Short mmCIF file of C-alpha atoms in Angstrom, two decimals:
data_model
loop_
_atom_site.label_atom_id
_atom_site.label_comp_id
_atom_site.label_asym_id
_atom_site.label_seq_id
_atom_site.Cartn_x
_atom_site.Cartn_y
_atom_site.Cartn_z
CA MET A 3 -10.00 -10.10 22.51
CA LYS A 4 -11.79 -10.29 19.16
CA ILE A 5 -11.63 -7.32 16.81
CA CYS A 6 -13.56 -6.98 13.57
CA PHE A 7 -12.16 -4.73 10.86
CA ASP A 8 -13.74 -3.05 7.87
CA ALA A 9 -11.30 -4.60 5.38
CA LYS A 10 -12.50 -3.15 2.08
CA ARG A 11 -9.41 -0.94 1.80
CA TYR A 12 -7.21 -3.74 3.15
CA TYR A 13 -8.03 -5.88 0.13
CA HIS A 14 -8.84 -3.38 -2.60
CA ASN A 15 -6.71 -0.26 -2.13
CA SER A 16 -3.01 -0.14 -3.03
CA ARG A 17 -2.44 3.41 -1.77
CA GLY A 18 -2.49 5.16 1.59
CA LEU A 19 -5.72 3.84 3.10
CA GLY A 20 -4.93 0.31 2.03
CA ASN A 21 -1.39 0.52 3.39
CA TYR A 22 -2.70 1.86 6.68
CA SER A 23 -5.23 -0.97 6.97
CA ARG A 24 -2.70 -3.66 6.20
CA ASP A 25 -0.18 -2.19 8.61
CA VAL A 26 -2.64 -2.07 11.53
CA VAL A 27 -3.52 -5.72 11.02
CA ARG A 28 0.14 -6.70 10.58
CA LEU A 29 1.14 -5.01 13.82
CA LEU A 30 -1.63 -6.64 15.84
CA ARG A 31 -0.84 -10.06 14.44
CA GLU A 32 2.77 -9.62 15.51
CA TYR A 33 2.38 -7.82 18.84
CA ALA A 34 -0.98 -9.20 20.04
CA PRO A 35 -0.87 -12.76 18.65
CA ASP A 36 -3.52 -14.04 21.05
CA TRP A 37 -6.15 -11.64 19.76
CA GLN A 38 -8.62 -12.83 17.14
CA LEU A 39 -8.81 -10.57 14.08
CA ASP A 40 -11.78 -10.82 11.72
CA LEU A 41 -11.36 -9.02 8.37
CA ILE A 42 -14.76 -8.17 6.92
CA ASP A 43 -14.82 -7.44 3.19
CA LYS A 44 -18.26 -6.33 2.12
CA SER A 45 -18.71 -4.37 -1.11
CA GLY A 46 -21.45 -2.10 -2.33
CA LEU A 47 -24.18 -0.23 -0.48
CA ALA A 48 -25.19 -3.28 1.54
CA ARG A 49 -22.02 -3.13 3.60
CA SER A 50 -23.24 0.06 5.29
CA PHE A 51 -26.24 -1.83 6.70
CA MET A 52 -24.55 -5.13 7.48
CA ARG A 53 -24.87 -7.10 10.67
CA VAL A 54 -21.38 -7.24 12.12
CA PRO A 55 -20.22 -10.63 13.49
CA ALA A 56 -20.04 -10.80 17.26
CA CYS A 57 -16.82 -9.25 18.53
CA ASP A 58 -15.47 -7.06 21.31
CA ILE A 59 -14.49 -4.13 19.11
CA TYR A 60 -15.37 -3.12 15.56
CA HIS A 61 -12.77 -0.90 13.90
CA GLY A 62 -13.69 1.10 10.82
CA LEU A 63 -10.28 1.73 9.28
CA SER A 64 -11.28 4.36 6.73
CA GLY A 65 -13.67 6.93 8.12
CA GLU A 66 -16.93 4.99 8.27
CA LEU A 67 -18.94 2.63 10.49
CA PRO A 68 -21.87 0.30 9.71
CA PHE A 69 -25.39 1.59 10.27
CA ARG A 70 -26.64 1.07 13.84
CA ILE A 71 -23.29 -0.27 15.00
CA GLN A 72 -24.00 1.29 18.38
CA HIS A 73 -26.88 -1.17 18.89
CA GLN A 74 -24.96 -4.35 18.04
CA GLY A 75 -23.43 -5.04 21.45
CA MET A 76 -19.82 -4.10 20.77
CA ARG A 77 -17.49 -1.14 21.14
CA SER A 78 -16.50 0.78 18.02
CA ILE A 79 -13.48 2.73 16.78
CA VAL A 80 -13.26 4.71 13.57
CA THR A 81 -9.99 5.92 12.07
CA MET A 82 -10.21 9.39 10.55
CA HIS A 83 -7.47 10.22 8.07
CA ASP A 84 -8.25 13.74 6.90
CA ALA A 85 -10.94 16.20 5.81
CA ILE A 86 -9.39 17.12 2.49
CA PHE A 87 -12.71 16.70 0.68
CA ILE A 88 -14.06 19.52 2.87
CA ARG A 89 -10.99 21.78 2.71
CA TYR A 90 -10.57 21.43 -1.05
CA PRO A 91 -14.05 20.70 -2.44
CA GLN A 92 -12.99 21.59 -5.99
CA LEU A 93 -10.91 18.40 -6.09
CA TYR A 94 -13.93 16.11 -5.58
CA SER A 95 -17.30 15.57 -7.21
CA PRO A 96 -20.43 16.83 -5.41
CA THR A 97 -21.64 13.24 -5.00
CA TYR A 98 -18.37 12.15 -3.38
CA ARG A 99 -18.39 15.11 -1.00
CA TRP A 100 -22.01 14.54 0.02
CA LEU A 101 -21.55 10.80 0.56
CA PHE A 102 -18.39 11.07 2.62
CA THR A 103 -19.71 13.98 4.64
CA GLN A 104 -22.66 11.82 5.67
CA LYS A 105 -20.42 8.86 6.50
CA VAL A 106 -17.95 10.86 8.56
CA GLN A 107 -20.63 12.79 10.44
CA TYR A 108 -22.42 9.56 11.34
CA ALA A 109 -19.23 7.77 12.38
CA CYS A 110 -18.10 10.67 14.56
CA ARG A 111 -21.48 10.68 16.28
CA VAL A 112 -21.83 6.97 17.06
CA ALA A 113 -18.23 5.79 17.55
CA ASP A 114 -17.03 5.07 21.06
CA CYS A 115 -13.60 6.28 20.00
CA ILE A 116 -12.32 8.36 17.08
CA LEU A 117 -8.74 7.52 16.15
CA ALA A 118 -7.11 10.52 14.45
CA ILE A 119 -3.85 9.84 12.63
CA SER A 120 -2.49 13.32 13.48
CA GLU A 121 -3.24 16.38 15.56
CA GLN A 122 -4.19 18.09 12.29
CA THR A 123 -6.86 15.48 11.64
CA LYS A 124 -8.11 15.80 15.21
CA ARG A 125 -8.55 19.56 14.73
CA ASP A 126 -10.35 18.98 11.44
CA MET A 127 -12.79 16.49 12.96
CA ILE A 128 -13.69 19.02 15.64
CA GLU A 129 -13.90 22.00 13.28
CA PHE A 130 -15.75 20.46 10.35
CA PHE A 131 -17.77 17.65 11.94
CA HIS A 132 -18.19 18.91 15.53
CA ALA A 133 -16.73 15.68 16.89
CA ASP A 134 -16.64 15.24 20.65
CA GLU A 135 -13.04 16.05 21.55
CA SER A 136 -13.15 13.72 24.55
CA LYS A 137 -13.64 10.75 22.18
CA ILE A 138 -10.68 11.58 19.92
CA LYS A 139 -7.33 9.87 20.45
CA VAL A 140 -4.33 10.69 18.27
CA VAL A 141 -2.45 7.53 17.32
CA TYR A 142 0.23 8.18 14.74
CA GLN A 143 0.67 5.60 12.05
CA GLY A 144 3.90 4.07 10.92
CA CYS A 145 4.89 2.69 7.55
CA SER A 146 5.49 -0.74 6.12
CA ASN A 147 8.42 -2.45 7.77
CA THR A 148 9.87 -3.19 4.33
CA PHE A 149 11.34 0.33 4.50
CA ARG A 150 13.26 -0.61 7.64
CA GLN A 151 15.00 -3.61 6.07
CA PRO A 152 18.56 -3.36 4.68
CA ILE A 153 18.68 -2.45 0.99
CA SER A 154 21.80 -3.42 -0.93
CA PRO A 155 23.42 -1.38 -3.71
CA GLU A 156 22.66 -4.31 -5.98
CA GLN A 157 18.93 -3.98 -5.24
CA VAL A 158 19.04 -0.26 -6.01
CA THR A 159 20.87 -0.90 -9.29
CA ALA A 160 18.45 -3.65 -10.30
CA VAL A 161 15.41 -1.44 -9.70
CA ARG A 162 16.99 1.45 -11.61
CA GLN A 163 17.57 -0.81 -14.57
CA GLN A 164 14.09 -2.30 -14.37
CA TYR A 165 12.38 1.08 -14.60
CA GLY A 166 14.92 2.89 -16.75
CA LEU A 167 15.90 5.36 -14.02
CA PRO A 168 19.09 7.46 -14.13
CA ASP A 169 21.93 7.09 -11.64
CA ASP A 170 20.98 10.34 -9.89
CA TYR A 171 17.45 11.73 -9.54
CA LEU A 172 14.93 13.55 -7.41
CA LEU A 173 11.82 11.63 -6.42
CA ASP A 174 8.14 12.46 -6.07
CA VAL A 175 5.79 9.70 -4.84
CA GLY A 176 2.01 9.71 -4.55
CA ALA A 177 -1.16 10.14 -6.55
CA ILE A 178 -0.38 12.43 -9.48
CA GLU A 179 -3.21 14.90 -8.90
CA PRO A 180 -3.45 18.66 -8.26
CA ARG A 181 -3.30 18.38 -4.45
CA LYS A 182 0.09 16.70 -4.66
CA ASN A 183 1.44 19.81 -6.41
CA LEU A 184 3.76 18.24 -8.99
CA HIS A 185 3.35 21.22 -11.32
CA ASN A 186 4.79 23.63 -8.77
CA LEU A 187 7.67 21.26 -8.14
CA ILE A 188 8.46 21.32 -11.86
CA ARG A 189 8.27 25.12 -11.86
CA ALA A 190 10.54 25.19 -8.80
CA MET A 191 13.20 23.10 -10.52
CA ALA A 192 13.11 25.38 -13.55
CA ALA A 193 13.30 28.54 -11.43
CA ALA A 194 16.26 27.20 -9.44
CA HIS A 195 17.99 25.79 -12.54
CA ILE A 196 18.13 22.30 -11.03
CA ASP A 197 19.37 19.97 -13.74
CA LEU A 198 18.70 16.63 -12.07
CA PRO A 199 15.90 14.51 -13.54
CA LEU A 200 12.68 14.23 -11.54
CA VAL A 201 11.11 10.79 -11.20
CA ALA A 202 7.39 10.94 -10.36
CA ILE A 203 5.71 7.67 -9.36
CA GLY A 204 1.93 7.40 -9.27
CA GLY A 205 -1.12 6.46 -11.27
CA HIS A 206 -1.69 7.85 -14.73
CA SER A 207 -3.93 10.92 -14.87
CA GLN A 208 -4.70 13.98 -16.94
CA TYR A 209 -2.72 15.99 -14.41
CA ALA A 210 0.28 13.74 -15.11
CA ASP A 211 -0.04 14.38 -18.84
CA GLU A 212 -0.20 18.12 -18.17
CA ALA A 213 2.89 17.81 -15.97
CA ALA A 214 4.78 16.18 -18.86
CA VAL A 215 3.85 19.06 -21.16
CA LEU A 216 4.84 21.66 -18.55
CA ALA A 217 8.17 19.96 -17.89
CA LYS A 218 9.00 19.91 -21.59
CA GLN A 219 8.14 23.60 -21.91
CA LEU A 220 10.36 24.52 -18.94
CA GLY A 221 13.24 22.22 -19.81
CA VAL A 222 12.83 19.93 -16.77
CA ARG A 223 13.61 16.24 -17.26
CA LEU A 224 10.50 14.51 -15.93
CA ILE A 225 10.29 10.71 -15.81
CA LEU A 226 6.80 9.39 -15.10
CA ARG A 227 6.37 5.83 -13.92
CA HIS A 228 2.95 4.27 -13.33
CA GLN A 229 1.88 0.92 -11.85
CA VAL A 230 5.06 0.42 -9.83
CA PRO A 231 4.72 -2.48 -7.33
CA PHE A 232 4.98 -1.39 -3.71
CA ALA A 233 7.75 -3.92 -3.11
CA ASP A 234 10.07 -1.86 -5.33
CA PHE A 235 9.51 1.41 -3.47
CA PRO A 236 12.26 1.04 -0.81
CA ALA A 237 14.99 0.64 -3.43
CA ILE A 238 13.59 3.52 -5.52
CA TYR A 239 13.55 5.79 -2.44
CA THR A 240 17.09 4.72 -1.56
CA GLY A 241 18.38 5.63 -5.01
CA ALA A 242 16.95 9.17 -4.87
CA ARG A 243 18.98 12.23 -3.88
CA VAL A 244 15.92 13.89 -2.26
CA LEU A 245 12.27 12.99 -1.78
CA CYS A 246 10.26 16.02 -2.89
CA TYR A 247 6.81 16.01 -1.30
CA PRO A 248 5.30 19.47 -1.87
CA SER A 249 1.71 18.37 -1.22
CA ILE A 250 -0.79 21.09 -0.37
CA PHE A 251 -2.47 19.09 2.40
CA GLU A 252 -2.34 15.61 3.95
CA GLY A 253 -3.58 13.73 6.98
CA PHE A 254 -0.14 12.33 7.79
CA GLY A 255 2.18 12.07 4.77
CA ILE A 256 3.51 8.51 4.80
CA PRO A 257 6.11 9.07 2.01
CA ILE A 258 7.95 11.45 4.38
CA LEU A 259 8.39 8.63 6.87
CA GLU A 260 9.20 6.05 4.19
CA ALA A 261 12.02 8.22 2.84
CA MET A 262 13.50 8.88 6.27
CA CYS A 263 13.53 5.15 7.04
CA VAL A 264 15.91 4.52 4.12
CA GLY A 265 18.08 7.59 4.68
CA THR A 266 16.78 9.88 1.95
CA PRO A 267 16.46 13.61 2.82
CA VAL A 268 12.96 15.06 2.58
CA LEU A 269 11.70 18.39 1.25
CA THR A 270 8.02 18.86 2.08
CA SER A 271 5.50 21.62 2.70
CA THR A 272 4.83 24.11 5.45
CA GLY A 273 1.46 23.86 7.19
CA SER A 274 -0.97 20.94 7.48
CA CYS A 275 0.41 17.85 9.26
CA PHE A 276 3.86 17.83 7.69
CA ALA A 277 5.84 19.05 10.70
CA GLU A 278 4.19 16.34 12.83
CA THR A 279 5.59 13.68 10.51
CA GLY A 280 8.89 15.27 9.49
CA GLY A 281 9.85 17.02 12.74
CA ASP A 282 13.18 18.82 12.58
CA ALA A 283 14.55 16.27 10.11
CA ALA A 284 12.79 17.60 7.01
CA MET A 285 13.19 20.82 5.07
CA TYR A 286 10.00 22.83 4.53
CA ALA A 287 8.82 25.16 1.77
CA ASP A 288 5.68 27.13 0.95
CA PRO A 289 3.84 24.81 -1.48
CA SER A 290 2.34 27.79 -3.30
CA SER A 291 5.76 29.28 -4.07
CA PRO A 292 7.90 27.57 -6.72
CA GLU A 293 10.70 30.01 -5.87
CA HIS A 294 10.75 28.95 -2.21
CA ILE A 295 10.54 25.25 -3.11
CA GLY A 296 13.46 25.69 -5.48
CA GLU A 297 15.56 27.58 -2.93
CA GLN A 298 15.06 24.95 -0.24
CA LEU A 299 15.79 22.15 -2.67
CA GLN A 300 19.03 23.83 -3.70
CA HIS A 301 20.09 24.03 -0.03
CA ILE A 302 19.77 20.27 0.31
CA LEU A 303 21.54 19.55 -2.97
CA THR A 304 24.50 21.89 -2.45
CA ASP A 305 25.17 21.69 1.31
CA ASN A 306 26.62 18.27 2.07
CA HIS A 307 26.80 18.96 5.81
CA LEU A 308 23.10 19.83 5.83
CA ARG A 309 22.32 16.70 3.83
CA GLN A 310 24.16 14.41 6.25
CA GLU A 311 22.47 16.12 9.20
CA MET A 312 19.07 15.60 7.61
CA ILE A 313 19.79 11.91 7.05
CA ALA A 314 20.84 11.39 10.68
CA LYS A 315 17.87 13.31 12.02
CA GLY A 316 15.62 11.42 9.62
CA PHE A 317 16.57 8.06 11.10
CA ALA A 318 15.90 9.43 14.59
CA GLN A 319 12.56 10.91 13.54
CA ALA A 320 11.49 7.66 11.83
CA ALA A 321 12.25 5.75 15.04
CA ARG A 322 9.42 7.68 16.73
CA PHE A 323 7.00 5.78 14.46
CA ASP A 324 8.57 2.33 14.63
CA ASP A 325 6.58 -0.89 14.92
CA PRO A 326 6.79 -1.36 18.72
CA THR A 327 5.71 2.23 19.38
CA VAL A 328 2.75 2.20 17.00
CA ALA A 329 1.68 -1.29 18.08
CA ASN A 330 1.80 -0.37 21.76
CA ASN A 331 -0.31 2.73 21.14
CA LEU A 332 -2.91 0.69 19.25
CA ILE A 333 -3.04 -2.07 21.85
CA THR A 334 -3.39 0.47 24.65
CA LEU A 335 -6.27 2.11 22.80
CA TYR A 336 -8.15 -1.14 22.20
CA SER A 337 -7.62 -2.29 25.77
CA SER A 338 -8.96 0.99 27.15
CA LEU A 339 -12.33 0.31 25.52
CA ILE A 340 -12.88 -3.08 27.13
#
């Protein structure tokens, strides 16, 4: 079987969509070694009108398909990650919202199969884009297998020293933007009188600068780190007491899974997709309530039995998204189209 992939994010995105793209290709190379994989990297407007090389299946990995793909003699799959730009329009420019609305609507209409990364995303595709439910298949993603490799205490110590991190800290990972809700996490720590430092890893932004000001005002020790290589993430997660992921909305929430793989308890949000990813292994809090976030965080920090239970359940939950499971689901999906 020959599969062509839209590889723009594969090559040029270091965050969630790029990680998803690279992981899909990695899994197929390992678990379907006889298949031919063609990574197409076309930039600019022309890529939307490109002639796709002959293949059995074209897979748009990030919510879009080439124009007239349905007339090019191949089957097509499009992965839909979320509809956050529709749910929270204030977070995106009008041009961005218009462009991606057009792309998603078109892809939902012409794709032979819509791959939703969660049940939440499936519901959003039906509600906001009137996608044909019969074409939608939920295939959960996993995370990079680097999080499933043993991490030594020496590695954790080396990474702490490299980035100037304390011996004990809470961790927040992801784009530092309003949707990720770092400000409410800072307010939660102040309200609950949590004295541990908070390490937030993500790109620099105005929201990050505002978070630093807020933390100083409230007496919270905030450590911001930008441009951290992905290879250092497993050790940074391992060194954290808790991963705090109070995001308002996600399509899947990969950091939840990454933390569970290394044995770090997770506090995340109620609603959205979070319970699909975290199951009964995570602790949940209302992302709009700093008081509730703080209370739940205190439970994890002060109840050692609860903490150990969360770690054990986290390993079990992470196993539901391991490489063989995700690869088998993908291979089954591709094979069903041919």
